[in-house]
Amino acid sequence: ILNVEQSPQSLHVQEGDSTNFTCSFPSSNFYALHWYRWETAKSPEALFVMTLNGDEKKKGRISATLNTKEGYSYLYIKGSQPEDSATYLCASWGLSGGYQKVTFGTGTKLQVIP
Amino acid sequence: NAGVTQTPKFQVLKTGQSMTLQCAQDMNHEYMSWYRQDPGMGLRLIHYSVGAGITDQGEVPNGYNVSRSTTEDFPLRLLSAAPSQTSVYFCASSYSARYEQYFGPGTRLTVT
């Protein structure tokens, strides 16, 4: 995988449903993986920063896991609420020319239906 | 603590004009970056800086220049605006890749 890919592109779920998204990234020269939440007309806000294979992070009803060997991360939302409606971006950081360089995925747009 | 600030919020340029988008942060972050957001393409890295005096190209650097003379400021210069540069531009900063990025409010640029 050369690019950072997110799936699905969009998702509609009912309030109370649990859901998950996938981020696939290059496993070579891996440095860190970020997840961001981006609401319409606002700026992206960080959810998680993960660096180690097997990392698991949790913030309220949202959690994420990281597999650096196979190059993927999952974001889980338990009991989705309408306020969870947003685009969720992942960003893969790698080492390039001695510097840390980032590539964002195109995001998963989540709509939670009340 | 203002975080990351960007000016202007909106700008309309004619093809061929030049301008500078300003970005400043007051968190003493070493890493700063510029992104453009286009429909269906997420955020694409234009240029980034790992500290004062050190900049490098991102994914889509053509038509843009940057410099970093201070830790706080990271301006983005459009040398000769083209309609393809119509986009929303975000500046972000962080201590490093192992820390979250903080984003500015964005600048919506239209080139006619």
PDB file of C-alpha atoms in Angstrom:
ATOM      1  CA  ILE A   1       0.000   0.000   0.000  1.00  0.00           C
ATOM      2  CA  LEU A   2       1.599   3.273  -1.099  1.00  0.00           C
ATOM      3  CA  ASN A   3      -1.191   5.616  -0.081  1.00  0.00           C
ATOM      4  CA  VAL A   4      -3.297   5.948   3.017  1.00  0.00           C
ATOM      5  CA  GLU A   5      -6.701   4.436   2.368  1.00  0.00           C
ATOM      6  CA  GLN A   6      -9.820   4.683   4.485  1.00  0.00           C
ATOM      7  CA  SER A   7     -12.967   2.621   4.230  1.00  0.00           C
ATOM      8  CA  PRO A   8     -15.812   2.983   3.949  1.00  0.00           C
ATOM      9  CA  GLN A   9     -16.000   6.439   2.330  1.00  0.00           C
ATOM     10  CA  SER A  10     -19.312   7.110   4.048  1.00  0.00           C
ATOM     11  CA  LEU A  11     -21.555   5.428   6.521  1.00  0.00           C
ATOM     12  CA  HIS A  12     -25.103   5.935   7.796  1.00  0.00           C
ATOM     13  CA  VAL A  13     -25.973   4.292  11.103  1.00  0.00           C
ATOM     14  CA  GLN A  14     -28.898   4.479  13.493  1.00  0.00           C
ATOM     15  CA  GLU A  15     -28.485   6.080  16.879  1.00  0.00           C
ATOM     16  CA  GLY A  16     -27.275   3.449  19.322  1.00  0.00           C
ATOM     17  CA  ASP A  17     -25.528   1.300  16.702  1.00  0.00           C
ATOM     18  CA  SER A  18     -21.848   0.519  17.050  1.00  0.00           C
ATOM     19  CA  THR A  19     -19.619   0.986  14.051  1.00  0.00           C
ATOM     20  CA  ASN A  20     -16.014   0.811  12.922  1.00  0.00           C
ATOM     21  CA  PHE A  21     -13.796   2.212  10.191  1.00  0.00           C
ATOM     22  CA  THR A  22     -10.515   1.082   8.679  1.00  0.00           C
ATOM     23  CA  CYS A  23      -7.330   2.971   7.843  1.00  0.00           C
ATOM     24  CA  SER A  24      -4.651   1.226   5.764  1.00  0.00           C
ATOM     25  CA  PHE A  25      -1.187   2.746   5.554  1.00  0.00           C
ATOM     26  CA  PRO A  26       2.333   1.871   4.372  1.00  0.00           C
ATOM     27  CA  SER A  27       3.991  -0.321   7.004  1.00  0.00           C
ATOM     28  CA  SER A  28       7.543   0.535   5.914  1.00  0.00           C
ATOM     29  CA  ASN A  29       9.214   3.554   7.591  1.00  0.00           C
ATOM     30  CA  PHE A  30       6.208   3.848   9.926  1.00  0.00           C
ATOM     31  CA  TYR A  31       6.508   6.489  12.623  1.00  0.00           C
ATOM     32  CA  ALA A  32       3.019   7.281  13.968  1.00  0.00           C
ATOM     33  CA  LEU A  33      -0.685   7.077  13.179  1.00  0.00           C
ATOM     34  CA  HIS A  34      -3.154   9.834  14.072  1.00  0.00           C
ATOM     35  CA  TRP A  35      -6.949   9.861  14.071  1.00  0.00           C
ATOM     36  CA  TYR A  36      -8.853  13.158  13.729  1.00  0.00           C
ATOM     37  CA  ARG A  37     -12.503  14.098  13.959  1.00  0.00           C
ATOM     38  CA  TRP A  38     -13.655  16.782  11.532  1.00  0.00           C
ATOM     39  CA  GLU A  39     -17.038  18.418  11.873  1.00  0.00           C
ATOM     40  CA  THR A  40     -18.511  20.435   9.026  1.00  0.00           C
ATOM     41  CA  ALA A  41     -17.338  24.072   8.969  1.00  0.00           C
ATOM     42  CA  LYS A  42     -14.778  23.414  11.707  1.00  0.00           C
ATOM     43  CA  SER A  43     -11.131  22.357  11.816  1.00  0.00           C
ATOM     44  CA  PRO A  44      -9.934  18.798  12.414  1.00  0.00           C
ATOM     45  CA  GLU A  45      -9.425  17.854  16.069  1.00  0.00           C
ATOM     46  CA  ALA A  46      -7.170  15.055  17.250  1.00  0.00           C
ATOM     47  CA  LEU A  47      -8.678  11.895  18.735  1.00  0.00           C
ATOM     48  CA  PHE A  48      -5.690   9.609  19.094  1.00  0.00           C
ATOM     49  CA  VAL A  49      -1.968   9.407  18.424  1.00  0.00           C
ATOM     50  CA  MET A  50      -0.587   5.871  18.236  1.00  0.00           C
ATOM     51  CA  THR A  51       2.980   4.780  17.683  1.00  0.00           C
ATOM     52  CA  LEU A  52       3.467   1.172  18.862  1.00  0.00           C
ATOM     53  CA  ASN A  53       2.282  -2.039  17.264  1.00  0.00           C
ATOM     54  CA  GLY A  54      -0.664  -3.329  19.278  1.00  0.00           C
ATOM     55  CA  ASP A  55      -1.481   0.118  20.706  1.00  0.00           C
ATOM     56  CA  GLU A  56      -5.058   0.523  21.866  1.00  0.00           C
ATOM     57  CA  LYS A  57      -6.458   3.933  22.817  1.00  0.00           C
ATOM     58  CA  LYS A  58      -9.842   4.869  24.219  1.00  0.00           C
ATOM     59  CA  LYS A  59     -11.706   8.125  24.744  1.00  0.00           C
ATOM     60  CA  GLY A  60     -15.244   7.677  26.018  1.00  0.00           C
ATOM     61  CA  ARG A  61     -17.183   5.613  23.480  1.00  0.00           C
ATOM     62  CA  ILE A  62     -14.464   5.847  20.836  1.00  0.00           C
ATOM     63  CA  SER A  63     -11.466   3.536  20.673  1.00  0.00           C
ATOM     64  CA  ALA A  64      -8.730   2.682  18.192  1.00  0.00           C
ATOM     65  CA  THR A  65      -6.255  -0.119  17.561  1.00  0.00           C
ATOM     66  CA  LEU A  66      -3.016  -0.211  15.611  1.00  0.00           C
ATOM     67  CA  ASN A  67      -1.226  -2.963  13.663  1.00  0.00           C
ATOM     68  CA  THR A  68       2.014  -1.571  12.256  1.00  0.00           C
ATOM     69  CA  LYS A  69       3.254  -4.894  10.873  1.00  0.00           C
ATOM     70  CA  GLU A  70       0.344  -5.242   8.452  1.00  0.00           C
ATOM     71  CA  GLY A  71      -0.340  -1.496   8.138  1.00  0.00           C
ATOM     72  CA  TYR A  72      -3.858  -0.945   9.426  1.00  0.00           C
ATOM     73  CA  SER A  73      -5.753   0.788  12.202  1.00  0.00           C
ATOM     74  CA  TYR A  74      -9.382   0.451  13.267  1.00  0.00           C
ATOM     75  CA  LEU A  75     -11.542   3.153  14.837  1.00  0.00           C
ATOM     76  CA  TYR A  76     -14.555   1.944  16.808  1.00  0.00           C
ATOM     77  CA  ILE A  77     -17.552   3.950  18.008  1.00  0.00           C
ATOM     78  CA  LYS A  78     -19.793   2.223  20.527  1.00  0.00           C
ATOM     79  CA  GLY A  79     -23.444   3.295  20.769  1.00  0.00           C
ATOM     80  CA  SER A  80     -23.280   6.023  18.111  1.00  0.00           C
ATOM     81  CA  GLN A  81     -24.940   9.340  18.943  1.00  0.00           C
ATOM     82  CA  PRO A  82     -26.022  12.126  16.532  1.00  0.00           C
ATOM     83  CA  GLU A  83     -23.165  14.287  17.836  1.00  0.00           C
ATOM     84  CA  ASP A  84     -20.722  11.666  16.509  1.00  0.00           C
ATOM     85  CA  SER A  85     -21.694  12.701  12.970  1.00  0.00           C
ATOM     86  CA  ALA A  86     -18.469  13.949  11.381  1.00  0.00           C
ATOM     87  CA  THR A  87     -15.695  12.944   8.999  1.00  0.00           C
ATOM     88  CA  TYR A  88     -13.023  10.790  10.613  1.00  0.00           C
ATOM     89  CA  LEU A  89      -9.535  11.172   9.174  1.00  0.00           C
ATOM     90  CA  CYS A  90      -6.486   9.045   9.715  1.00  0.00           C
ATOM     91  CA  ALA A  91      -2.972  10.357   9.111  1.00  0.00           C
ATOM     92  CA  SER A  92       0.076   8.161   8.648  1.00  0.00           C
ATOM     93  CA  TRP A  93       3.492   9.544   9.561  1.00  0.00           C
ATOM     94  CA  GLY A  94       6.619   8.073   8.019  1.00  0.00           C
ATOM     95  CA  LEU A  95      10.272   8.980   7.824  1.00  0.00           C
ATOM     96  CA  SER A  96      11.263  10.576   4.522  1.00  0.00           C
ATOM     97  CA  GLY A  97      14.707  12.061   3.946  1.00  0.00           C
ATOM     98  CA  GLY A  98      15.297  12.119   7.685  1.00  0.00           C
ATOM     99  CA  TYR A  99      12.137  14.102   8.395  1.00  0.00           C
ATOM    100  CA  GLN A 100       8.738  13.028   9.671  1.00  0.00           C
ATOM    101  CA  LYS A 101       6.230  13.401   6.868  1.00  0.00           C
ATOM    102  CA  VAL A 102       2.466  12.911   6.979  1.00  0.00           C
ATOM    103  CA  THR A 103      -0.128  11.582   4.536  1.00  0.00           C
ATOM    104  CA  PHE A 104      -3.823  11.862   5.280  1.00  0.00           C
ATOM    105  CA  GLY A 105      -6.511   9.478   4.125  1.00  0.00           C
ATOM    106  CA  THR A 106      -9.607  10.895   2.425  1.00  0.00           C
ATOM    107  CA  GLY A 107     -11.750  10.180   5.462  1.00  0.00           C
ATOM    108  CA  THR A 108     -14.873   8.280   6.442  1.00  0.00           C
ATOM    109  CA  LYS A 109     -17.981  10.434   6.668  1.00  0.00           C
ATOM    110  CA  LEU A 110     -20.299   9.194   9.419  1.00  0.00           C
ATOM    111  CA  GLN A 111     -23.948  10.201   9.655  1.00  0.00           C
ATOM    112  CA  VAL A 112     -25.805   9.049  12.770  1.00  0.00           C
ATOM    113  CA  ILE A 113     -29.570   9.046  12.262  1.00  0.00           C
ATOM    114  CA  PRO A 114     -31.632   9.846  15.389  1.00  0.00           C
TER     115      PRO A 114
ATOM    116  CA  ASN B   1      -3.143  31.120  24.407  1.00  0.00           C
ATOM    117  CA  ALA B   2      -4.514  31.703  20.882  1.00  0.00           C
ATOM    118  CA  GLY B   3      -3.410  28.322  19.462  1.00  0.00           C
ATOM    119  CA  VAL B   4      -3.002  28.375  15.669  1.00  0.00           C
ATOM    120  CA  THR B   5      -4.218  31.490  13.880  1.00  0.00           C
ATOM    121  CA  GLN B   6      -4.609  32.028  10.155  1.00  0.00           C
ATOM    122  CA  THR B   7      -5.273  35.164   8.142  1.00  0.00           C
ATOM    123  CA  PRO B   8      -7.173  35.999   6.072  1.00  0.00           C
ATOM    124  CA  LYS B   9     -10.310  33.843   6.504  1.00  0.00           C
ATOM    125  CA  PHE B  10     -11.440  34.478   2.937  1.00  0.00           C
ATOM    126  CA  GLN B  11      -9.646  35.757  -0.145  1.00  0.00           C
ATOM    127  CA  VAL B  12     -10.485  36.214  -3.819  1.00  0.00           C
ATOM    128  CA  LEU B  13      -7.606  36.578  -6.258  1.00  0.00           C
ATOM    129  CA  LYS B  14      -7.359  37.063  -9.969  1.00  0.00           C
ATOM    130  CA  THR B  15      -5.224  34.674 -12.020  1.00  0.00           C
ATOM    131  CA  GLY B  16      -1.590  35.749 -11.877  1.00  0.00           C
ATOM    132  CA  GLN B  17      -1.812  37.695  -8.623  1.00  0.00           C
ATOM    133  CA  SER B  18       0.403  36.779  -5.700  1.00  0.00           C
ATOM    134  CA  MET B  19      -0.400  36.700  -2.011  1.00  0.00           C
ATOM    135  CA  THR B  20       0.742  35.340   1.320  1.00  0.00           C
ATOM    136  CA  LEU B  21      -1.391  33.297   3.697  1.00  0.00           C
ATOM    137  CA  GLN B  22      -0.317  33.896   7.266  1.00  0.00           C
ATOM    138  CA  CYS B  23      -0.067  31.247   9.973  1.00  0.00           C
ATOM    139  CA  ALA B  24       1.101  31.732  13.545  1.00  0.00           C
ATOM    140  CA  GLN B  25       1.151  29.575  16.668  1.00  0.00           C
ATOM    141  CA  ASP B  26       1.956  30.411  20.276  1.00  0.00           C
ATOM    142  CA  MET B  27       2.542  26.896  21.605  1.00  0.00           C
ATOM    143  CA  ASN B  28       6.290  26.728  20.840  1.00  0.00           C
ATOM    144  CA  HIS B  29       5.697  23.884  18.391  1.00  0.00           C
ATOM    145  CA  GLU B  30       8.599  22.876  16.166  1.00  0.00           C
ATOM    146  CA  TYR B  31       6.535  21.164  13.473  1.00  0.00           C
ATOM    147  CA  MET B  32       4.290  23.272  11.244  1.00  0.00           C
ATOM    148  CA  SER B  33       2.563  22.354   8.022  1.00  0.00           C
ATOM    149  CA  TRP B  34       0.256  23.634   5.307  1.00  0.00           C
ATOM    150  CA  TYR B  35      -2.545  21.563   3.778  1.00  0.00           C
ATOM    151  CA  ARG B  36      -5.111  22.122   1.098  1.00  0.00           C
ATOM    152  CA  GLN B  37      -8.546  20.577   1.242  1.00  0.00           C
ATOM    153  CA  ASP B  38     -10.348  19.776  -1.983  1.00  0.00           C
ATOM    154  CA  PRO B  39     -13.627  17.855  -2.360  1.00  0.00           C
ATOM    155  CA  GLY B  40     -13.091  14.102  -2.279  1.00  0.00           C
ATOM    156  CA  MET B  41      -9.337  14.437  -1.703  1.00  0.00           C
ATOM    157  CA  GLY B  42      -9.031  14.917   2.045  1.00  0.00           C
ATOM    158  CA  LEU B  43      -6.091  16.975   3.284  1.00  0.00           C
ATOM    159  CA  ARG B  44      -2.998  17.115   1.090  1.00  0.00           C
ATOM    160  CA  LEU B  45       0.332  18.296   2.454  1.00  0.00           C
ATOM    161  CA  ILE B  46       1.801  21.283   0.597  1.00  0.00           C
ATOM    162  CA  HIS B  47       4.920  22.164   2.619  1.00  0.00           C
ATOM    163  CA  TYR B  48       6.075  21.523   6.129  1.00  0.00           C
ATOM    164  CA  SER B  49       8.745  22.697   8.543  1.00  0.00           C
ATOM    165  CA  VAL B  50      10.464  20.817  11.354  1.00  0.00           C
ATOM    166  CA  GLY B  51      11.900  23.959  12.928  1.00  0.00           C
ATOM    167  CA  ALA B  52      13.036  27.501  12.222  1.00  0.00           C
ATOM    168  CA  GLY B  53      15.084  27.559   9.034  1.00  0.00           C
ATOM    169  CA  ILE B  54      14.104  24.025   7.938  1.00  0.00           C
ATOM    170  CA  THR B  55      11.365  23.405   5.388  1.00  0.00           C
ATOM    171  CA  ASP B  56      10.558  20.587   2.973  1.00  0.00           C
ATOM    172  CA  GLN B  57       8.070  19.823   0.240  1.00  0.00           C
ATOM    173  CA  GLY B  58       4.932  17.828   0.742  1.00  0.00           C
ATOM    174  CA  GLU B  59       2.691  16.062  -1.724  1.00  0.00           C
ATOM    175  CA  VAL B  60       1.543  19.112  -3.749  1.00  0.00           C
ATOM    176  CA  PRO B  61       4.213  21.865  -3.484  1.00  0.00           C
ATOM    177  CA  ASN B  62       4.096  23.325  -7.013  1.00  0.00           C
ATOM    178  CA  GLY B  63       3.069  26.983  -7.122  1.00  0.00           C
ATOM    179  CA  TYR B  64       3.707  27.557  -3.413  1.00  0.00           C
ATOM    180  CA  ASN B  65       6.687  28.814  -1.417  1.00  0.00           C
ATOM    181  CA  VAL B  66       7.328  28.779   2.318  1.00  0.00           C
ATOM    182  CA  SER B  67       9.939  29.978   4.747  1.00  0.00           C
ATOM    183  CA  ARG B  68      10.305  29.643   8.526  1.00  0.00           C
ATOM    184  CA  SER B  69      12.353  32.426  10.043  1.00  0.00           C
ATOM    185  CA  THR B  70      10.819  32.089  13.527  1.00  0.00           C
ATOM    186  CA  THR B  71       9.295  29.242  15.531  1.00  0.00           C
ATOM    187  CA  GLU B  72       5.952  31.050  15.651  1.00  0.00           C
ATOM    188  CA  ASP B  73       5.303  31.934  12.003  1.00  0.00           C
ATOM    189  CA  PHE B  74       4.984  29.844   8.846  1.00  0.00           C
ATOM    190  CA  PRO B  75       3.643  31.889   5.896  1.00  0.00           C
ATOM    191  CA  LEU B  76       2.560  30.291   2.611  1.00  0.00           C
ATOM    192  CA  ARG B  77       3.190  32.288  -0.548  1.00  0.00           C
ATOM    193  CA  LEU B  78       1.318  31.877  -3.800  1.00  0.00           C
ATOM    194  CA  LEU B  79       3.624  33.239  -6.473  1.00  0.00           C
ATOM    195  CA  SER B  80       1.206  33.486  -9.413  1.00  0.00           C
ATOM    196  CA  ALA B  81      -2.283  32.327  -8.518  1.00  0.00           C
ATOM    197  CA  ALA B  82      -4.068  29.864 -10.787  1.00  0.00           C
ATOM    198  CA  PRO B  83      -7.713  28.678 -10.710  1.00  0.00           C
ATOM    199  CA  SER B  84      -6.404  25.208  -9.728  1.00  0.00           C
ATOM    200  CA  GLN B  85      -5.310  26.756  -6.422  1.00  0.00           C
ATOM    201  CA  THR B  86      -8.906  27.484  -5.448  1.00  0.00           C
ATOM    202  CA  SER B  87      -9.207  25.541  -2.205  1.00  0.00           C
ATOM    203  CA  VAL B  88      -9.452  25.724   1.561  1.00  0.00           C
ATOM    204  CA  TYR B  89      -6.035  25.992   3.184  1.00  0.00           C
ATOM    205  CA  PHE B  90      -5.276  24.766   6.694  1.00  0.00           C
ATOM    206  CA  CYS B  91      -2.180  25.399   8.756  1.00  0.00           C
ATOM    207  CA  ALA B  92      -1.316  23.025  11.603  1.00  0.00           C
ATOM    208  CA  SER B  93       1.347  22.710  14.268  1.00  0.00           C
ATOM    209  CA  SER B  94       2.617  20.109  16.732  1.00  0.00           C
ATOM    210  CA  TYR B  95       5.671  19.288  18.834  1.00  0.00           C
ATOM    211  CA  SER B  96       6.450  16.389  16.504  1.00  0.00           C
ATOM    212  CA  ALA B  97       4.790  13.443  14.736  1.00  0.00           C
ATOM    213  CA  ARG B  98       4.336  11.720  18.099  1.00  0.00           C
ATOM    214  CA  TYR B  99       2.014  14.506  19.257  1.00  0.00           C
ATOM    215  CA  GLU B 100      -1.354  15.656  17.987  1.00  0.00           C
ATOM    216  CA  GLN B 101      -1.549  18.430  15.434  1.00  0.00           C
ATOM    217  CA  TYR B 102      -3.517  21.584  16.172  1.00  0.00           C
ATOM    218  CA  PHE B 103      -5.233  23.097  13.164  1.00  0.00           C
ATOM    219  CA  GLY B 104      -5.995  26.711  12.386  1.00  0.00           C
ATOM    220  CA  PRO B 105      -9.493  27.817  11.295  1.00  0.00           C
ATOM    221  CA  GLY B 106      -8.634  27.693   7.584  1.00  0.00           C
ATOM    222  CA  THR B 107      -8.480  30.184   4.704  1.00  0.00           C
ATOM    223  CA  ARG B 108     -10.938  29.860   1.841  1.00  0.00           C
ATOM    224  CA  LEU B 109      -9.218  31.014  -1.352  1.00  0.00           C
ATOM    225  CA  THR B 110     -10.918  31.542  -4.695  1.00  0.00           C
ATOM    226  CA  VAL B 111      -8.886  32.272  -7.823  1.00  0.00           C
ATOM    227  CA  THR B 112     -10.869  33.616 -10.773  1.00  0.00           C
TER     228      THR B 112
END
